[in-house]
XYZ file of C-alpha atoms in Angstrom:
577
model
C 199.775 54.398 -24.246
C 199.216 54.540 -27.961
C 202.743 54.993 -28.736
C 203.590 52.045 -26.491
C 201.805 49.880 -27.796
C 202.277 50.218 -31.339
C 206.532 50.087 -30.438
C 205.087 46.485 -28.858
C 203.515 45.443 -32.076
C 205.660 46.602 -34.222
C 208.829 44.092 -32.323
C 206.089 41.702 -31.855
C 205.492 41.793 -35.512
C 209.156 41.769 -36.382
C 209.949 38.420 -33.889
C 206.919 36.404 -35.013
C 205.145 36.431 -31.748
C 201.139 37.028 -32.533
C 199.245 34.496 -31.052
C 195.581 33.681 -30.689
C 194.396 31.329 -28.208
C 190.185 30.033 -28.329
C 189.059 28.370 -25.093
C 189.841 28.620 -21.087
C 193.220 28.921 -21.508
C 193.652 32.289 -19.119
C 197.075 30.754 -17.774
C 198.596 30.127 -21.614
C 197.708 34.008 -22.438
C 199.213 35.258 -19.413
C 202.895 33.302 -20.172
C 203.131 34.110 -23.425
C 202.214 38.076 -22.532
C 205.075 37.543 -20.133
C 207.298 36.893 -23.001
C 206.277 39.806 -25.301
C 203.590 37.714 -27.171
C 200.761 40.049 -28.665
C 197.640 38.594 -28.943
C 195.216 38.728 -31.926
C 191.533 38.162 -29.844
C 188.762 36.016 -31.360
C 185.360 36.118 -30.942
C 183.676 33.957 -28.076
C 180.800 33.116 -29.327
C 178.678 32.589 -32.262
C 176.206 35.895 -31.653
C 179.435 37.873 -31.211
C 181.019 36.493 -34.287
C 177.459 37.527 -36.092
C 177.177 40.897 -34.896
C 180.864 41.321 -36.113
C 179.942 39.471 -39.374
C 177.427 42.379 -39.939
C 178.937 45.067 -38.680
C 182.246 45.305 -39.862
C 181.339 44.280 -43.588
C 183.714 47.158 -44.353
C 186.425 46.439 -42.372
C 186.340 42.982 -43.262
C 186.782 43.941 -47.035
C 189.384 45.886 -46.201
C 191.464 42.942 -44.410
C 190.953 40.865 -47.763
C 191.979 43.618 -49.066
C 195.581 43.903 -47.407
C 196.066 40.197 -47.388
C 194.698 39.554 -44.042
C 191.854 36.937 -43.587
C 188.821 36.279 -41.273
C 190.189 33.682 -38.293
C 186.881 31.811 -37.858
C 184.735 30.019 -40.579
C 182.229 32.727 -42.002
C 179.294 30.224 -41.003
C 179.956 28.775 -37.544
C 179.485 24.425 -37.546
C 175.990 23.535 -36.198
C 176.520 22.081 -32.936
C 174.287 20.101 -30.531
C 172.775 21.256 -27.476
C 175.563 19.862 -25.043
C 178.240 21.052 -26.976
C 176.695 24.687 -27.018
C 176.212 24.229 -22.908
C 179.776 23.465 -22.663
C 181.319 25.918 -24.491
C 179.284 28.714 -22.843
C 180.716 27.488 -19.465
C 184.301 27.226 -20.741
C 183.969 30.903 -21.952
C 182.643 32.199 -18.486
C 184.785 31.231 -16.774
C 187.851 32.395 -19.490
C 185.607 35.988 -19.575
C 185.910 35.693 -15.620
C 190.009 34.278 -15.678
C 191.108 37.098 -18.060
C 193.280 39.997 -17.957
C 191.238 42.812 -18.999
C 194.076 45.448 -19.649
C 193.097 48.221 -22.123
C 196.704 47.659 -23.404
C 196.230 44.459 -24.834
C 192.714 45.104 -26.202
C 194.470 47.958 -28.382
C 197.272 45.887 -28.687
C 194.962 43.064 -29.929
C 193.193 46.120 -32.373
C 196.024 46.469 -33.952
C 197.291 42.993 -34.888
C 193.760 41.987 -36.192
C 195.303 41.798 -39.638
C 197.816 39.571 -38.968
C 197.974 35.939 -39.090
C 199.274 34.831 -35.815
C 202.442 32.465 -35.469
C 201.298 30.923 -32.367
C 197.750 29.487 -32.073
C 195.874 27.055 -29.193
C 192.629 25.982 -29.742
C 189.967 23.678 -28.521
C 188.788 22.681 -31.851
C 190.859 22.928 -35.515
C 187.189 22.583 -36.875
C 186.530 26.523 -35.569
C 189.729 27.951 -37.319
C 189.464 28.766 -41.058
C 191.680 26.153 -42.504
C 193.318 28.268 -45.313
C 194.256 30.292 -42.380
C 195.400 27.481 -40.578
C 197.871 26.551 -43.396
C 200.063 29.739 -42.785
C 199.962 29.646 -38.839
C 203.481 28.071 -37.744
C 202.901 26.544 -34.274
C 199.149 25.064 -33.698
C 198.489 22.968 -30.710
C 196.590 20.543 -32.048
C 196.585 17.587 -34.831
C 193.764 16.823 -37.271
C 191.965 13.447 -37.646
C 192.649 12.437 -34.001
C 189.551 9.480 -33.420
C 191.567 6.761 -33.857
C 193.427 7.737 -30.914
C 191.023 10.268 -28.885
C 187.840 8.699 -28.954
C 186.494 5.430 -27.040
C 185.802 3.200 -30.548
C 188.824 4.559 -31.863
C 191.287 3.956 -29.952
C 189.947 0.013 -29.678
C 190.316 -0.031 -32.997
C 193.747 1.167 -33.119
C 194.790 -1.304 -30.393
C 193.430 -4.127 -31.924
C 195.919 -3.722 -34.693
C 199.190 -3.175 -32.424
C 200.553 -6.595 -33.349
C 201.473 -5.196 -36.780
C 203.744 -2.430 -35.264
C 204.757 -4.086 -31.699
C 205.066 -7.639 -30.552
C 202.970 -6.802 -27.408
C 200.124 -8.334 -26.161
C 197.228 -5.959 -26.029
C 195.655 -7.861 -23.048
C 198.654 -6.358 -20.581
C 197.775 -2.960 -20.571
C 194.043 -2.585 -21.611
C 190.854 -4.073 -20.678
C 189.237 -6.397 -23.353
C 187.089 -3.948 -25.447
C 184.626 -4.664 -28.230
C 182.222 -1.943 -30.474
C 179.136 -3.143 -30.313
C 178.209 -1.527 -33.291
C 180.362 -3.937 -35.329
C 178.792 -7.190 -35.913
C 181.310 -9.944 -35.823
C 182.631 -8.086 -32.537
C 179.412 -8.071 -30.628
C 179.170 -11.556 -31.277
C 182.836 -12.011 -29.802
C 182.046 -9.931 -26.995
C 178.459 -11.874 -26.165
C 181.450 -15.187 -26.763
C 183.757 -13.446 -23.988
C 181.238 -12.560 -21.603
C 179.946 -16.186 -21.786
C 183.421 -17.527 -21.373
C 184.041 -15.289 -18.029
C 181.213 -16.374 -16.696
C 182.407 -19.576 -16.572
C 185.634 -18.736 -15.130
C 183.949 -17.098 -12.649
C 182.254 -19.832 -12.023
C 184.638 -21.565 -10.665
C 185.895 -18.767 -9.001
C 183.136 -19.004 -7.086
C 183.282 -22.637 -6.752
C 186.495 -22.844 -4.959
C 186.093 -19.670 -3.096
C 183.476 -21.217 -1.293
C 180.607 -18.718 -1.787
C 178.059 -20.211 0.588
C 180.785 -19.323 3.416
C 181.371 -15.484 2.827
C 180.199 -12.947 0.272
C 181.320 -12.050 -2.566
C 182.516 -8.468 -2.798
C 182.111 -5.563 -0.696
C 178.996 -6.045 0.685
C 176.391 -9.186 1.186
C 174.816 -10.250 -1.508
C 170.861 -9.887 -1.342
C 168.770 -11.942 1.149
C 166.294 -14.376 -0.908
C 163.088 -15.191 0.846
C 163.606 -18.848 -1.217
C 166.550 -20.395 0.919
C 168.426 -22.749 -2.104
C 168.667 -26.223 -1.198
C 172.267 -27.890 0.522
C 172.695 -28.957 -3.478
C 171.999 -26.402 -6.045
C 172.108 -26.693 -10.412
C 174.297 -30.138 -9.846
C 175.540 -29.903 -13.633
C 176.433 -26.396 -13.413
C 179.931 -26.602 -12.063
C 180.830 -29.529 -14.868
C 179.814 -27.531 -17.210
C 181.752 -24.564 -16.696
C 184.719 -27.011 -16.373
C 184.129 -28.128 -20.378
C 183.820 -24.733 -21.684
C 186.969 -23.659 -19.947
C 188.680 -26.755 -21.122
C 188.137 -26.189 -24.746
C 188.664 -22.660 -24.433
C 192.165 -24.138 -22.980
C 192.359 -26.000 -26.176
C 191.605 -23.003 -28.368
C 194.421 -21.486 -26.747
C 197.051 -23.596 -27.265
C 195.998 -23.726 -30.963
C 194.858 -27.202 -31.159
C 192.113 -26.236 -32.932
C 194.069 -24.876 -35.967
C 194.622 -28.765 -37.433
C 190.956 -30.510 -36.207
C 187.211 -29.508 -36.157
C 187.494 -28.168 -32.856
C 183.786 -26.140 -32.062
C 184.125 -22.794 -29.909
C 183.440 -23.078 -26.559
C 180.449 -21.027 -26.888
C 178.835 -23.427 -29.860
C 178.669 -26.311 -27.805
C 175.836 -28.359 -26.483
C 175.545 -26.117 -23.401
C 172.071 -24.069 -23.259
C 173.980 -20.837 -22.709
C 170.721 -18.992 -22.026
C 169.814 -21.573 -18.825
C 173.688 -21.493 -18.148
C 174.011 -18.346 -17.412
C 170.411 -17.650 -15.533
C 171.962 -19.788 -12.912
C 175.071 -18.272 -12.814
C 173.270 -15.121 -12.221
C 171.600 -17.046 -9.337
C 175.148 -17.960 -7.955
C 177.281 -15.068 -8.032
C 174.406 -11.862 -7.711
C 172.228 -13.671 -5.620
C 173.588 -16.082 -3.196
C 172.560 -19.109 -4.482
C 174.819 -22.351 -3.038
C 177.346 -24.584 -4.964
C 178.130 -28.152 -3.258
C 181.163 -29.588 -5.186
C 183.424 -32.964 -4.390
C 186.652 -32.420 -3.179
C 187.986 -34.156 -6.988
C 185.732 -30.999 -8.645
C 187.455 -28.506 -6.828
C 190.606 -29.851 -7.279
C 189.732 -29.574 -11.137
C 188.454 -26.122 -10.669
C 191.740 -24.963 -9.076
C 193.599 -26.544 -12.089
C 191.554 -25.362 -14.341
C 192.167 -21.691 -12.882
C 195.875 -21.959 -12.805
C 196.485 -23.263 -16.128
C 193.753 -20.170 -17.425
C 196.190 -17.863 -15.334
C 198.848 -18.612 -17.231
C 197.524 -17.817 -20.460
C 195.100 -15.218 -19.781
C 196.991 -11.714 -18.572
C 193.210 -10.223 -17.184
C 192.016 -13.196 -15.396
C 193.341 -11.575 -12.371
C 191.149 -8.234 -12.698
C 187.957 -9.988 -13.707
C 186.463 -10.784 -10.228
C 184.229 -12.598 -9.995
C 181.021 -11.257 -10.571
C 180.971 -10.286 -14.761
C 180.786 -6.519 -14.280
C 181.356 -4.183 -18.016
C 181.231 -1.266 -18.427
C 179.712 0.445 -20.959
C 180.486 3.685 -22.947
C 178.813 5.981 -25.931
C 182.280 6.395 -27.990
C 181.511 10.519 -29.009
C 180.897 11.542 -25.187
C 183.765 12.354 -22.628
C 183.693 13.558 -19.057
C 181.988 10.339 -18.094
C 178.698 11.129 -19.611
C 176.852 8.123 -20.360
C 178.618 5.545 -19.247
C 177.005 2.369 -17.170
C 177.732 -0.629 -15.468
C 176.356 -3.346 -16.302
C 176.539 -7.624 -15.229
C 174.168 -9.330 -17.526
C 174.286 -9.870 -21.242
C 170.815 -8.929 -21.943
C 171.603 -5.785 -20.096
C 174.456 -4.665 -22.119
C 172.703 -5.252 -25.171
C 169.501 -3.802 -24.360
C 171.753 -0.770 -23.469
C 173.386 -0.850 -26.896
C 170.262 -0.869 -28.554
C 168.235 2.326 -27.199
C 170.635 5.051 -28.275
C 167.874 7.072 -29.736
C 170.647 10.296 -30.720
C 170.235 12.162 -33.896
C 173.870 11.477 -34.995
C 174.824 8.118 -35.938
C 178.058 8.457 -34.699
C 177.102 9.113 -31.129
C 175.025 6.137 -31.300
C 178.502 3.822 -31.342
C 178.956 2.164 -28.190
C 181.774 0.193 -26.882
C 181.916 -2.579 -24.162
C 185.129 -3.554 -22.013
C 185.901 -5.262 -19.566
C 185.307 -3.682 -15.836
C 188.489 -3.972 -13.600
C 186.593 -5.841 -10.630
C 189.663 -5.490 -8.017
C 191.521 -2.453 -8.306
C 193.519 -0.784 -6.171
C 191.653 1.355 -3.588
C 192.574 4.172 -1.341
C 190.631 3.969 1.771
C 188.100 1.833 0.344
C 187.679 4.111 -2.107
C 188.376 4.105 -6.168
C 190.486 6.293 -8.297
C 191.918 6.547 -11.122
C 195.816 8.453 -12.907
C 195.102 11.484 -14.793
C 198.557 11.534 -16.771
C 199.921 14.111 -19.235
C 201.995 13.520 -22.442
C 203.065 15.795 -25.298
C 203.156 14.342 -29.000
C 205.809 17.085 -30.651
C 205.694 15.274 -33.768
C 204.343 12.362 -35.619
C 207.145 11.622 -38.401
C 208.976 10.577 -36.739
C 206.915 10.182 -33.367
C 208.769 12.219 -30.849
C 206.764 11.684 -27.394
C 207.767 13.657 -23.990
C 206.371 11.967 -20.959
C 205.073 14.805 -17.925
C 206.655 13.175 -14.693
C 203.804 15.116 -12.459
C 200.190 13.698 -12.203
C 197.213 13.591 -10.397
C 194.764 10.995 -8.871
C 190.766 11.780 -9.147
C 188.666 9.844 -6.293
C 185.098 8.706 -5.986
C 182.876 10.164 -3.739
C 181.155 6.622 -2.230
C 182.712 3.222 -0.723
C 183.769 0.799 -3.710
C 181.372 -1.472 -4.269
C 180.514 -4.364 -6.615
C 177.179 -4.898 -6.094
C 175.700 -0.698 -6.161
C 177.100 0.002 -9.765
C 176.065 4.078 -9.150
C 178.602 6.475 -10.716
C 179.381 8.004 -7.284
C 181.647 4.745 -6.736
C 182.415 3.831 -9.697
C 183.490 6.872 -12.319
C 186.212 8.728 -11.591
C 185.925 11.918 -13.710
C 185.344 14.811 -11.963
C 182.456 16.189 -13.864
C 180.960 13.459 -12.467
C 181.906 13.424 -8.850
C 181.224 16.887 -8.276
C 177.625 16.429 -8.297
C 178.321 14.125 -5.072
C 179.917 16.966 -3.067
C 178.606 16.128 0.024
C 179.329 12.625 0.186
C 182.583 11.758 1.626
C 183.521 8.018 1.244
C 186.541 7.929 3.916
C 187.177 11.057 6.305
C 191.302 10.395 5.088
C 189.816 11.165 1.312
C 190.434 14.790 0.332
C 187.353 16.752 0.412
C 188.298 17.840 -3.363
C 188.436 14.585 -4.299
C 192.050 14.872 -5.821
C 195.823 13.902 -4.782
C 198.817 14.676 -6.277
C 201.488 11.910 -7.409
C 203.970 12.600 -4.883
C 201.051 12.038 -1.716
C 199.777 8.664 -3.831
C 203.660 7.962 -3.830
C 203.657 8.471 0.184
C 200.600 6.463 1.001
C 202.174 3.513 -1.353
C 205.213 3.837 1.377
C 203.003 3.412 4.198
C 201.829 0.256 2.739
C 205.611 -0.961 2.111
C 205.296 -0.480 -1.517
C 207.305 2.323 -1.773
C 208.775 1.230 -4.938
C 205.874 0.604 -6.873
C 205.318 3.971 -8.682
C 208.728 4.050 -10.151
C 209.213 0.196 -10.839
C 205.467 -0.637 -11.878
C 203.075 2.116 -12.481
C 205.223 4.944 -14.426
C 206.854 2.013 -16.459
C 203.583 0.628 -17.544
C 201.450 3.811 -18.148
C 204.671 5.287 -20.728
C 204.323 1.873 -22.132
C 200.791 1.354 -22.567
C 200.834 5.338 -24.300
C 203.637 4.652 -26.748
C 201.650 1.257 -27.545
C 198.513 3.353 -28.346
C 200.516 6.069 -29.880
C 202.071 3.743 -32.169
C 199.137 1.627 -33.393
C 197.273 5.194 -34.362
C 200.234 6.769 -36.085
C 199.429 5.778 -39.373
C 195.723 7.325 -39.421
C 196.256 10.734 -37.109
C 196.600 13.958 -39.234
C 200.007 14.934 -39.472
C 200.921 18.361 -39.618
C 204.779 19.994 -39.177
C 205.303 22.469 -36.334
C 202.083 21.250 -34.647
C 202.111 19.607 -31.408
C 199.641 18.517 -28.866
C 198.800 17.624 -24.945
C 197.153 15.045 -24.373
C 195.332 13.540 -20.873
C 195.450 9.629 -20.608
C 193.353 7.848 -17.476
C 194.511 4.645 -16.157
C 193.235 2.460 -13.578
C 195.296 0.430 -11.092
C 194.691 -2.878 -10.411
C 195.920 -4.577 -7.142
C 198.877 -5.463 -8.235
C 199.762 -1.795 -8.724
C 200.054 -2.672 -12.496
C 198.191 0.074 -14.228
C 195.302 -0.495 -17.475
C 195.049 2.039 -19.568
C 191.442 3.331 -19.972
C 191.391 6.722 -22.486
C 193.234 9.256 -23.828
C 191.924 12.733 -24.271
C 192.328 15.663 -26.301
C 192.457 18.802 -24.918
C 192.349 17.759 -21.506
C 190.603 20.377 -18.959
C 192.850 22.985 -17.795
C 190.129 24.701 -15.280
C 191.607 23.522 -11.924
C 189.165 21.953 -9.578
C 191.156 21.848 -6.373
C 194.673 23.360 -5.309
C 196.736 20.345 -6.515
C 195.052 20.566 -10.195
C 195.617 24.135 -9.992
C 199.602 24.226 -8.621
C 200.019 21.057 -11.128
C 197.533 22.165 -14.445
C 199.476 25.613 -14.685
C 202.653 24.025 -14.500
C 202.424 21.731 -17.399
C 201.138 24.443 -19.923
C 204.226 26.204 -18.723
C 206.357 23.627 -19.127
C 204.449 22.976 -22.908
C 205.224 26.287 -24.090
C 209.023 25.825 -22.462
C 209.448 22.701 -24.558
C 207.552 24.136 -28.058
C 208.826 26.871 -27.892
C 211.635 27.915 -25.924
C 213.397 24.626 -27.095
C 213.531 25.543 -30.719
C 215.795 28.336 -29.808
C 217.617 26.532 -26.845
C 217.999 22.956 -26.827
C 219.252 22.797 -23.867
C 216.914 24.629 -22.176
C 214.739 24.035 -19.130
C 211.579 21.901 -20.239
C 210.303 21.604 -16.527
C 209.083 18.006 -15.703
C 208.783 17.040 -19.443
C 211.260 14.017 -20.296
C 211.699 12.375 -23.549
C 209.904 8.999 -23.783
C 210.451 8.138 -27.131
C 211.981 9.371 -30.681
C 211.296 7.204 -33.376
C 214.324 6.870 -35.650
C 213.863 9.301 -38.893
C 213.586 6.901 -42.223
C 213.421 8.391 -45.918
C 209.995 6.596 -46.585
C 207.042 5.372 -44.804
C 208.108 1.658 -43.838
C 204.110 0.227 -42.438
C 202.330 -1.367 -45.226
C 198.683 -1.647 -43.646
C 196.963 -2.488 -41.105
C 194.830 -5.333 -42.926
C 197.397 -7.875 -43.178
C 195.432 -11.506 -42.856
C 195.772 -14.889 -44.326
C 192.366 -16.820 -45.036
C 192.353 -20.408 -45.491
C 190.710 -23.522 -44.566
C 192.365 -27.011 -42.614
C 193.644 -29.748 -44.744
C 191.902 -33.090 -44.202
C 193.872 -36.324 -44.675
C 192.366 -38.276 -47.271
C-alpha cells in the first residue's frame, strides 16, 4: 500500500495535480480523486491547527527548511460567534461526507510539503497569502464586496451608467444604504413619493369596495365617515405632478422645488395614508379626480420601469449588508419603522451595522399562492478581460406560508432556505414540494400549464444573464483580480408577474450541502461541470463543459480603457438678467 501510494504521488507530483480543498466540498474531493488528484489535507479547525502548531514545531522547521510552507496563517483571524457556529456545522457535515480511505490519508502524509496546484476554499482570508501567490488554480477572487455583499453591490449598480447605457431601474429594485447620508434622505424622498402613487392606486382601485392584498385589511371599531381626509387625494395628485416635471427635466432651467419640499405636511400626509391603505379607511373622489388619478398613473407608467411591482401598500425590505442566508432581514411599511430599524444595530463591528433599504416587489409571481425565488449559477473565469459562463440548470426555493401583504413573517416572505427550514411543518399549498425546492425544468412545466410556455426562454433566462453581466460589469473595476483564478457564484432573483425577473443578490461561495434531491442531482452537477470547464478545458477546448455556456467575453485591449467611476459635472442654472 506504501509502494502504491508513493508511485501515485510521485505522477501526481510530476502532472501538477496536488490539491487542497477547505470547506464542505466532499463532492469536489471525490472528482478530482477520480482523476488522479492527490490531496494535501488541512486542518479543520482552529484547536486542531493549535495542537499541530505545538506539536510538530519540528516538523514544521523542517518544511521551511525544504522550501515547503505552513498552508494556514500561523494565528487563525478572530472571528465572531456566528461565524464560529457556522463553520463548525459546515465541517460536520464535510467530517460526516468524507472518504475516509487510509490511502489518501498517507497519500495526503506525503504531499504535506508541497504547495498544491489546485486549491478551493471558503475564505482566501484562511490561506497564507505568500502561499497563495505560488498556487496556480484558486477558486476564488479577492476584494469581492462590491459585488458579493448587499451595500456593495448597490453601490456598484448605481454607477452602471458609466460602463452600460442601461437603466438600473429594469432589473433591480430601488436600493439605498442607509448608512450614507444624502441617500437616506433620498430614500425617506422615494418612500414619500410612492406613497403617493399609491395613493392613487388606491383611489381608483376603489378600496372601500374590496381589499387590498391577500387578505382583509383589519376591522376598526371607528367606522370612517362616507368622506374621509377630503384634501388627501389632491394632494397626492401635486406631488406626483411635479415629480412628473422632475422627470422630464423641466426643472434643470427654473427653480423647480422637489416634490418632497413642498408645502405638504408630509408627516400628517402620510399618517393618513397609513389610515387608507393598512387600515381600511375610505376615499370618496369625483368622477373628474379619478379621471386625473388614472392619468396621472399612466403617464408615471411610462417613465417609471417599477411602478408596476410597487403595489400598493409601501412594503421595503430591509437588510444588514455583512449577513447572508436571510439573517436579519425585515419587512417593513412605515418610514419611522425603517428608520428606527436602521438605528438599533447595536453589533460590535461597524461594518455589520450598514444597512440597506430597497424596494419590496409587492406582486410577484406566485406558485400556488405561494412565493419563491431563482437560485442561479454563473462562473467568472476571468476578469481581464471578463469572460462569464452562464449554468443553464437552476433551482427555485419556496416559502413555507400563503403570500401575504399584510403578515410580513419570514415564513412568507424570505426565500432562503436557512430560513424556511425552521417552518418544516408548515405547508402553504399541498401541490408545494414538501422540500420546499423545484428544479428549472418543473418551473418550466407549470409555466406551460399556465400558457406561458415561452416565458423562461424569451423573458426570464434573457433578463437574469442580463441583469448579472450588468452587475458584473459595474464591479469589474474594484474586484481583486488574480490570473488562473476563477469563481462560482449564486445570484437570487425574484419574478414579478410579468415573468420579468429583478435581481436581488449575488453570493460567494454559494452552499453546496444539498437540501432536497433536486439541489442534490443539480449542486453536484455544477461543481462537476466547474472543474470540466477550469480545468479540463485548458487542455481540451473543445471539451465537454456540461450545462456551462459562454455568456460573455469581453474583447482583450492593451490598457485599461474606464477612467472612474466619479465622473460628475457641478454647476448652478443661469438666470436671465
Amino acid at each position: 500500500q506504501l509502494r502504491r501510494a508513493k508511485l501515485h504521488v510521485e505522477k501526481a507530483i510530476k502532472e501538477k495535480k496536488i490539491f487542497a480543498v477547505q470547506g464542505p466540498y466532499p463532492v469536489i474531493r471525490h472528482l478530482l480523486r477520480a482523476r488522479g488528484w492527490v490531496e494535501r489535507k488541512l486542518p479543520r479547525n482552529g484547536k486542531q491547527l493549535k495542537q499541530q502548531a505545538g506539536n510538530q514545531k519540528k516538523r514544521q522547521a523542517e518544511k521551511r527548511a525544504s522550501g515547503g510552507e505552513p498552508l494556514h496563517h500561523p494565528q487563525p483571524r478572530n472571528k465572531n460567534k456566528a461565524e464560529e457556529e457556522d463553520e463548525d456545522k459546515e465541517e460536520d457535515k464535510e467530517q460526516c461526507s468524507e472518504d475516509s480511505d487510509d490511502i489518501h490519508d498517507l497519500m495526503s502524509f506525503l504531499v504535506q510539503d508541497q504547495v498544491p496546484n489546485f486549491l478551493w476554499t471558503i475564505r482566501l482570508s484562511a490561506i497564507d497569502q505568500e502561499l497563495l501567490k505560488r498556487i496556480e488554480v484558486v477558486n476564488r477572487y479577492p476584494r469581492l464586496h462590491a459585488l458579493c455583499t448587499k451595500e456593495g453591490l448597490c453601490q456598484s449598480l448605481q454607477n452602471l451608467s458609466w460602463f452600460e447605457q442601461v437603466d438600473l431601474n429594469t432589473f433591480f429594485p430601488r436600493c439605498y444604504r442607509l448608512g450614507i447620508m444624502g441617500e437616506q434622505e433620498a430614500f425617506i424622498e422615494d418612500f414619500r413619493l410612492t406613497a403617493a402613487r399609491n395613493l392613487l392606486k388606491l383611489a381608483v382601485e376603489k378600496v372601500w369596495d374590496r381589499p387590498v392584498g391577500t387578505e382583509q385589511p383589519p376591522k376598526s371599531n371607528k367606522m370612517p365617515g362616507p368622506l374621509l381626509y377630503p384634501n388627501l387625494v389632491e394632494e397626492a395628485l401635486e406631488v406626483c405632478e411635479q415629480h412628473l416635471g422632475v422627470l422630464a427635466h423641466q426643472d434643470i432651467d427654473r427653480e423647480t422645488p422637489s416634490p418632497c419640499r413642498t408645502c405638504i405636511a408630509w408627516d400628517r400626509f402620510l399618517q393618513e395614508y397609513y389610515h387608507v391603505a393598512h387600515e381600511g379607511a375610505r376615499l370618496v373622489l369625483s368622477k373628474e379626480q379619478r379621471e386625473q388619478c388614472q392619468d396621472v398613473l399612466q403617464r408615471l407608467g411610462e417613465q417609471l420601469p417599477q411602478l408596476g411591482i410597487e403595489g400598493n401598500l409601501n412594503v421595503w425590505i430591509l437588510k444588514p449588508s455583512a449577513k447572508s442566508r436571510g439573517r436579519g432581514i425585515v419587512c417593513a411599511t412605515r418610514l419611522e419603522e425603517v428608520l428606527e430599524l436602521s438605528r438599533s444595530c447595536t453589533a460590535p463591528s461597524a461594518q455589520v451595522c450598514e444597512w440597506v433599504v430597497q424596494k419590496y416587489v409587492e406582486q410577484p409571481l406566485t406558485i400556488f399562492n405561494t412565493k419563491f425565488d431563482i437560485r442561479q449559477w454563473f462562473v467568472v473565469t476571468d476578469w481581464k478581460p471578463l469572460t462569464v459562463w452562464f449554468y443553464r440548470d437552476c433551482y427555485l426555493r419556496f416559502c413555507s406560508q400563503p403570500f401575504s401583504l399584510r403578515r410580513l413573517e419570514p415564513a412568507r416572505h424570505l426565500c432562503n432556505v436557512s430560513i424556511q427550514k425552521r417552518y418544516k411543518t408548515s405547508q402553504p399549498d399541498p401541490r408545494v414540494p414538501l422540500d420546499k425546492i423545484w428544479s428549472n425544468k418543473q418551473f418550466q412545466a407549470y409555466l406551460a400549464r399556465l400558457g406561458r410556455a415561452d416565458a423562461w426562454h424569451r423573458v426570464i433566462v434573457p433578463g437574469m444573464k442580463a441583469a448579472i453581466l450588468n452587475a458584473l460589469r459595474s464591479a469589474q473595476d474594484q474586484v481583486g483580480f488574480r490570473k488562473g483564478s476563477f469563481e462560482l457564484y449564486g445570484a437570487d432573483f425574484l419574478v414579478g408577474e410579468d415573468c420579468q425577473p429583478w435581481l436581488l443578490e449575488i453570493n460567494s461561495s454559494p452552499t453546496m450541502s444539498p437540501s432536497s434531491a433536486v439541489t442534490r442531482r443539480l449542486c453536484a452537477n455544477v461543481q462537476r461541470d466547474t472543474l470540466r470547464l477550469v480545468l479540463d478545458r485548458k487542455d481540451n477546448a473543445s471539451c465537454s463543459i456540461g450545462a456551462f455556456e459562454l455568456l460573455y467575453k469581453e474583447a482583450a485591449v492593451p490598457t485599461c480603457l474606464h477612467v472612474g467611476l466619479k465622473l460628475m459635472v457641478e454647476g448652478y442654472s443661469l438666470k436671465k438678467p
